[in-house]
Each structure stands twice: as structure tokens, then as C-alpha cells.
Amino acid sequence: MAGGEGGRPRRRRERPPRYLRVSAAAAAQPDPPRRRRCCCCCFCHRRLGRGANEAEAAGAASSEAGRLGSRPPPFLLFLLLLPPAFLSPGRAAAAAMTDNIPLQPVRQKKRADNKHRGGCCECLRCCGRRDPRPRTVWLGHPEKRDQRYPRNVINNQKYNFFTFLPGVLFNQFKYFFNLYFLFLACSQFVPEMRLGALYTYWVPLGFVLAVTIIREAVEEIRCCMRDKEVNSQIYSKLTARGQLFDSSFSHLLTASLSRQPEQQELQLNQTLLTIRKAGLLEEREGKTGWGRVLSSWEARGTMKVKSSSIQVGDLIIVEKNQRVPADMIFLRTSEKNGSCFLRTDQLDGETDWKLRLPVSCTQRLPTASDLLQIRSYVYAEEPNIDIHNFVGTFTREDSDPPVNESLSIENTLWASTVIASGTIVGVVLYTGRELRSVMNTSNPRNKIGLFDLEVNCLTKILFGALVVVSLVMVALQHFAGRWYLQIIRFLLLFSNIIPISLRVNLDMGKIVYSWMIRRDSKIPGTVVRSSTIPEQLGRISYLLTDKTGTLTQNEMVFKRLHLGTVSYGIDSMDEVQSHIFSIYTQQSHEPPALKGPTLATKVRKTLSSRVHEAVKAIALCHNVTPVYESNGVTDQAEAERHYEDSCRVYQAASPDEVALVQWTESVGLTLVGRDQSSVQLRTPGGHILNYTILQIFPFTYESKRMGIIVRDESTGEITFYMKGADVVMAGIVQYNDWLEEECGNMAREGLRVLVVAKKSLTEEQYQDFEARYIQAKLSVHDRSLKVATVIESLEMEMELLCLTGVEDQLQADVRPTLETLRNAGIKVWMLTGDKLETATCTAKNAHLVTRTQDIHIFRLVTNRGEAHLELNAFRRKHDCALVISGDSLEVCLKYYEYEFMELACQCPAVVCCRCAPTQKAQIVRLLQERTGKLTCAVGDGGNDVSMIQEADCGVGVEGREGKQASLAADFSITQFKHLGRLLMVHGRNSYKRSAALSQFVIHRSLCISTMQAVFSSVFYFASVPLYQGFLIIGYSTLYTMFPVFSLVLDKDVKSEVAMLYPELYKDLLKGRPLSYKTFLIWVLISIYQGSIIMYGALLLFESEFVHIVAISFTSLILTELLMVALTIQTWHWLMIVAELLSLSCYIASLVFLHEFIDVYFIATLSFLWKVTVITLVSCLPLYVLKYLRRRFSPPSYSKLTS
């Protein structure tokens, strides 16, 4: 144990967090403490260590340089080399006043050993990755940092330039099938083992590898182009005067000035070209040469940077509808209401716009450039995958007293989100692999289909048979002579038992299936991005689907308003409109003295007043903001001033709220204005109602409700409005006997139900509440609990106003598609990031949960005991759909993974809400491990990418949420309803065709191998090939390839029948088309036919050996052609062409095969009848057995085809 004096243990010093220290004026900034560098950092430090002093001097000399033109005066170099304090006393004094409190870098305590203290340079990356830790980031100054951060680069490629070829070859040869043929081809370089020409072994193997490499290269190039497009997006970076160029350009200016006068012009042009390419140079009138450079340097406050060049600490400007390039803290916005909306669909799958608030200290600054004049920093937590929470602080040190603000998720702008309103400025916190979106995305994996694994297993069985046959042949020779060499020769001689053409035929078949899917006119726009797993579509057992944008259109439609005694639907909304019109018409004709609270003091309200109160509550209780945009006729300022309806767009965090506000507009009460403190409504008569917002209580997942307290400026009334889910509002509103029943009725219709209530407050009641509310918000301990307690003191005996029903429009034909999938034996799980109530309503509306099924909502659990009790309660229910939240799911998987998955797999449907992207991928992975069944994931957003890549078959839907999911998926469709045909028709046909194709190729190889075994046995077990040269190559290519490959066009039923009877798909889930039973049947058929052909040729040949070759080979070709014809169930004209073409090719090639076949013998009648007899004996019994089987034990589809 290391110790100090007296044996005291040395205290371990904790390393301080990462700091990024800069000063407001970069010239007055002292150098950071030097740290040990590796040798590769020295050049980078010398190159990048300049900057601030040169920039300050250049800014001071810019006006003089502009006057002198392109050739700088001799004293300019002298000025550049002077410290800033020597430029002018006034300027030095200003710098001193700005930094009256000198900002020193953090002094790190020295450690006992200095090994591995600092990271090395960014360019060479010689130091390994560090564990993520909290960080302190100074605004606008990324150049001063103690440790390096990852580059802001998105990389979705599986390989790079150096690992592509080794990686592809490794993925090919790690499977036994391809590795066997590699060894087989290499063995032919040994003379003692050579049995024929090298091309007979290397050409098929080379063809397979070439096709695979080309396919992988095309996919990698496409992926690289997509990544390059994202990384090359241009953003504006906020820079201070004199700091426009970073240090990489400063050395260019200094190098130019240090040259001789005759070389300065050439170097100047090169420098200008470099700066112009970087997007830093702004051309100006009357400026040339150095004046042009220095004037632009001094005047511009922003510079253009690529997304990949953004660093931690940069101040980035993001425009409306632009993607956020990195994880940032929200500092400023151009919106007058001091907030912005964010689209997070690519991050969490929710198309609800999220409200984000800037740091109040920076929002109050006069201009964005002032962000670089203040001395402030952000302290942030270490990078993690939690996209719903953030902990940090903002500190400004140059104010008196220093300003400290807490930062939460409301102040963040995560990468891959999109700014929906205004222009924002943010400081970059995390980049590259530390982004929330990247940490929630799993790496893509190479998907190998289950069918390919089964074929690989069959080849191992065939290899075992090959070894056994070779050993038997040598054993029958009593292991005489060099028997070990004889074993190797027999292994090579019977190598056709494992057909290399199997891999070629299957790969070509996959290409044909992909082409058929793309050309299907009934599923237009479908793209096959992974052509290696089309057979997977035919054996799916679990379908995991996203909700928003996949099952639904995310378009909310107001369907019903229920007042307890009367209900208004779509067809009766004109009655609501007439009630609203009558109320405001009546008020406009009454004297002002009666327009106060006295009108409401009636014994019983009329129906019109009840409708009016409900509509007004809906129009006020929300977070919707109307935004006015120019429409080409009216500009934005004029439209906002006159509340132009044609220019107004509603922005909100939820499409439900937009639908409610749009409905109130349709019935006459229009939301025309809103900011942080007021709301404006317009009546049917055009009168503007003004309300002051006193308090807002936003919706949270825990509270399931939102509220607002407003003051009517015309009457002074203070009203507390609230809306929320029925489960929480039932205990808040006054007693009634209809709420529970009507909520259940509307929920069964698939509507999202909200309960709306209100409570009138006196001025004294509100002042008392406000005092207690402010005091609770200032609490340090248990702040959220105290705030909730104060709010709950208002939530008592509220007046129930109405129920609202909003429907999320489903995608076209979602219900029949889900019913088809259920009838096909596929269990559907819905994984969504949306709220529990929303997910449950969508599941009912889409008939994912049938009307006869009960729904068990798994309550929120936080520990092992609660999870145990809830699982036991769920175990007692049968045929029940499960609805569970992501938090509860995480607890269950942590303590009871096996028990939970066992219960969930028994459910007819499962709905997981509030799921993070990594949770979705985890559920897919657990299903694969626990059940061993194939899974298919369907999604349309960036948050679905992990799930899609983890599933055995990933399907992306091109929708409103972009193309990120469809680009990462194996198959891309345009609508969810296309999934039914993709699985029922194309998946089923692909699997059955590949099964028939593989069995026939194996049969073809086993036939010729059986003939070789019979031939060697008859001729004293000699390791002599029966067919040589072109015969063995032509047999598996020219003579039989086209008929055998034409099986990819075969189908047992029409596509319409497959869609009408999805039960046919259920038969494939057992894997019967390619099983050990069918494999054994085809092996026996091959042995029978090979033996009949070879023994028949031996018995019927007359004198010469060449006659045996002619008779047996011709019979073999005819047998294969007949077997293909007997196997085909639906003839295609290409099949007939393939049969005739192969037969014609064989007959025509006989002229050139005189070396192997006696041409004169095959023209005799004796040859014809011998070949006919052998062929009939080999095929006719099989046809009779097939006919009898179809007669007495028909397959399931035979009745449908008839």
C-alpha cells in the first residue's frame, strides 16, 4: 500500500470535472496551465496555440489595411506581433474594465503521478476514450479546454475503407457452407488432390463472393452518402469581433505577412481562396486584397460551419424548420413570447410539439452578440441516455451579484429535433457519440435469415454424409496403400453432395423476390433495402409496431362534446354554434351594468350558458399559441395586428389541444393572440376578449391534468380552469352520477376523453394561494411535493363543465390489416413513447384489443415488492391485453424478467407506452431470446431505428416523421396497410419458393453423387470421376439451371386467395416447407433416382464405356427436367421457355462433346429406348405416389385452388 509519512495512506485526489475556460476578451486571457502531452501533440499545439493576440492586432489594423489595398504596409507585421496593451491606452483600458475580475483557469492539484492526465490532440486520437463526467462549458469559447470531446460526426456505416473487404469476407466465411468451398477450391492447388480443372471450383466460388461484395459495397456507399449529407449541413456560428477566424486560419495570415513583397500577392490569393471555401469571406464594395479580408474579419458576427465542425462551447444559431445539430442549452429566441416549440418526432416518436424556454438571463440581453461579452458558463451533468431529464446550472460571474439559474429539460435542445418556431441561439454541450440521440441508437448488425441458418445446418448434415461415404469407400479397400490420401480424394470426388450452386441460386432468388416486391402495383413505393432476408417475411410470429405515424396519422378530429344531459356530435355542431352566437348577441344588446357577475347568479343556468361556459373553458385552458405568417398578400406584422384568419397557424405541444382550439374557432370563439401573460379571444361579432394569465400548471405524466388561472380584464373575475383524464378528475369535481358512465362509453368508441372543470376565485383566495405557491417554489427540499400540495388545495369541489372526445385518425385500413395479422397467427405489440391514455385509446380504436377482451393496466411500480404484487395480480387474469408504462417495464425486467416475459407472451396483445428507444430494442431482443420466434418491427420515426435494426425483419414507414426509419429498415413501405400484402403474399411466396429451390438443388447434387458412388463401387472403389470437364459444370449450370431456377416463379395459390385466407400463413410458422422430414424425403428420392439411372446404364450399355456416360448423363438431364415439371403447381410462360431452352442447349452441345459422348451412338434407336426406359423408371413411381398423396391427403390450400 502506498503511503506518506508515518505510514499514513495517501489520500486519493479526485479528478475535477472538465472545464472550458475563456475570458470575455480573448486577448486578455492568460494561457491555461500546461499539461503533459504525448509527442504527437507538439506540432498541433504550436500550430493551434496562436490566435488571440494576432486577431486583436489584425482588428486594430483593418482600417489602415483597407486604405492601402492589397499590399500591407511594412508596419502591419510589427503591429501584429505587439501585445494588445501596446496598441492604444484607451483600448487597453477598455479591456481592463471588461475583465475587472481576472478570470484564471482552474488550477488542478498535482497528482503523485502524471500518467494519462490529459487527452491528446484531436487530429491523431492517440489517447483512448474516457468515462463521461460532468463538465463546465464557457459560452462561445471552445478553444480552451483541458480534455477533448468527440467530434460531432454521425456515422451509421458498418465498415470503413480498411475493414470493408476483411469484414465482408469474414462474414461470408464464418459460416460452414462458404468455408467448406474455400478449402475445396484451395485443395486443387495440390497436384495429388487435383481432380479436374481449377475453374470448375474457383469460378462458382468467385461468383458468389463477387455478388456479395458488390451488394455490400452499394449499401455502404449509400449509407456513407446519407451520413455525409447530414454531417455537411451548414449552420451559423456566433463569433466576436476579431475572432471570426479560428486558429487554423490565423497562421495563414501570419505566413502571408512574413513573406517578401513579391511573394505576398501569390500567398494572399491562396489565403483568400482558402477562407472563401470555408464560407468565411464576405465580399464588399470598394474593398480589395487585405482590406477585403480584414474588413470582413472585423465586421461580421457570424460564420458558417458544417455540422461536423461544431464543437462543445460553440454558440450556434438554428433557424425555423432546421435540425438541431448537437445537444444544446437554449439561450435566446427571436419569438416575442420568449419561448419556442420543438418537434421531437425523430427522438422520442411523439409529434406533439414541446415547449422550450430559454435561460432568462441570456434572453434579457439586448442582442445575441452580447452573449460573447458576458462571462458565463454552463455546468452540465455527464452524458447519458435519458432524453426526458436534465440537470445543470447556468452562472454569470460578471454581474453583481453573480446570477445562478437552474437548468432542466425545458432549457434543452437535443440533437435530431427540429425548431418549429422562431430562430434560436444555443450553446453546445454534447457532440458526437455523447449525443442523446446517438446513445439511444444501437449499432446496425448484419442480419442473417433463419432460412439461411437452416440451410447452413443442412449442409453440415450433408458434409457428415460426405465424410461417411468417403470413409466407407476407403474401408472397403481395407485402407490399403496411402489410404489417407484416398480419403481426401474421395472427399473431393463426392464434393457435389454439398452443392455450391445452392448459394448462387438462393442469392439470385432473393434478388428476384426483391424485384417482385418493388414491382407490385398494389403496394406502390415499397423499397427493399436488404435483399438477404426476404424469406423472413414468411415466418413472422411477433409484430412490434410504433403508434404515432405508423398506426395513426396524428391528425386529431374533435368528435363529441358532452354536457351530461345533452351530447353534441359531428352532425350537431351547428347547434353549439347557434348557442354561442345567441349568447354574445344577447350580451351586446344588454346595458353594461348587467354584464357582470350578476348574470351568472341564476338558480339554474340555461342550456346556452352551459354551452358557452364549456366552449370558453376549452378556448382558454391550453398551451396553444397562434402564430401569424405572411401568405404572399398580407405580411406577418399586418396579419398579426389585424388577426388575419388566413395567416394564422396554431402551435402547441399536443395535437389534441390544437384540435380543441380549432373546434372552438369553428363554433365562433377564436383564439387570436397569446403570450406569456395574456390571452385574446374573438367573439362571433368580432369583439376581442382579453384575459390575463395569472398561473399555468402544465400537464405532466404523473398529474394527468393541466390547469390555468386567468383574470377577465373586462369584469375582473378570476377563474381557475382545469382539464384532465377522467381517472384523476373524478375525485376533483363535484359529485355527479354520469361522469364515469359517459367516459366509458366515449372510450369504447376509441375517443380520447378529457374532463373540463372550473372554479371561481375571489381576489383574497387568489392572493393567499399565490403567496403559498411562491413560497413552495422557493423551497430547497421536497419542492415538487410542496408545490403539488399547494395546487391540490385549489382542486376541490370544482364545477364539472363538459367532456370532450377527440379521435386520432387511423391510417387507411389499419383495422382490417391488424385483423388479417391476428388471423395469420401473428401477435401484435404496440410500443410507443406516447401517454398511457392515448396509447390505450388508439389500441381500442384500431381494434388491436377486441371488444370482448379485457385490458389490464399495469399500475406504476418503483420497487421489487410492488412489481411482485402487480405480477401476481396480472397472473390471475386470462385472455387479457396488457398495457404497461416504460418505467414499470424497466422495474419488471430488472427483477422478474423471465416471469414478465412469460406472462406477456401469453397475452393476445401488449401495449407499452412511454417507451424509450433503447427499451423498444430491449423488448425485441427479449422476445427473440425467450421465444425463439421471428420478430418484425414497424416504425416511422428516428426513435424506432434501434427497434427496427434489432428485429429479425425491420420495416420502415415513410411518413411525416421523415425517412430516418425507412432508410435504416430492411423494407420500406408508404402505408401500414401494405404490410399485410408484404407478409401474406410476398413473405409466404418467398419462403415457399426458396424452400423448394434449395431442396431441388440438393436433390440435383445428390443424384449425381449417388451415381458417382455406384460407379466407384462397381469399378473396385476407384477414386475416378464419372463425368469430367464441361459435363460436370454444364450439369449444374447450362443444362438444368434455368428449369430449377424457374421455381422462383411458382406459387400454390393466387395472391387474392392468400390475402383472403390469412390462415394459410399460419402453416408456415411451423417451418414445414423446409424441415428435416422434407429434407430426408428428398434425400431418399435422390438416392433412388441416382441408383436407377446408374444401374440402368450399366445394365443396358453394350460395349464401350463412353456409352455408359452417354446413357446415364442423358437420362440424368431428362430426369431433372421432368422432376421440375412434376413439382410446378402454377405454370408460367418463362417456365416452359426454361424447360425447352435447357433441352435445346443439351442437344446442341452434343456436337461439341465428342470427347465425352459418342455422337453417332446417340443418334441410334437403341440409345433412345434405353434412355426412355431409365427415365420412366426413375420418375413414374414418384409421380404415382404424389398423385395418391394429393388424392387422399390434400394440402390445406388445395380446396382453395380448386
Coordinates of C-alpha atoms in Angstrom, one line a residue, residues 159 163-175 178-179 182 209-210 212-213 216:
Y159 CA -17.4 -0.8 -42.2
T163 CA -12.3 -3.0 -42.7
F164 CA -14.7 -3.4 -45.6
L165 CA -13.1 -6.2 -47.5
P166 CA -11.9 -8.2 -44.4
G167 CA -15.2 -7.6 -42.7
V168 CA -17.3 -8.8 -45.7
L169 CA -15.0 -11.9 -46.2
F170 CA -15.2 -12.7 -42.5
N171 CA -19.0 -12.5 -42.5
Q172 CA -19.0 -14.9 -45.5
F173 CA -16.5 -17.5 -44.4
K174 CA -17.6 -17.6 -40.8
Y175 CA -20.4 -19.9 -42.0
N178 CA -18.7 -21.0 -47.7
L179 CA -15.7 -22.0 -45.7
L182 CA -12.9 -22.2 -49.9
L209 CA -18.2 -13.7 -53.4
A210 CA -18.3 -11.0 -56.2
T212 CA -21.9 -10.4 -52.1
I213 CA -19.1 -7.8 -52.2
E216 CA -22.4 -4.8 -49.6

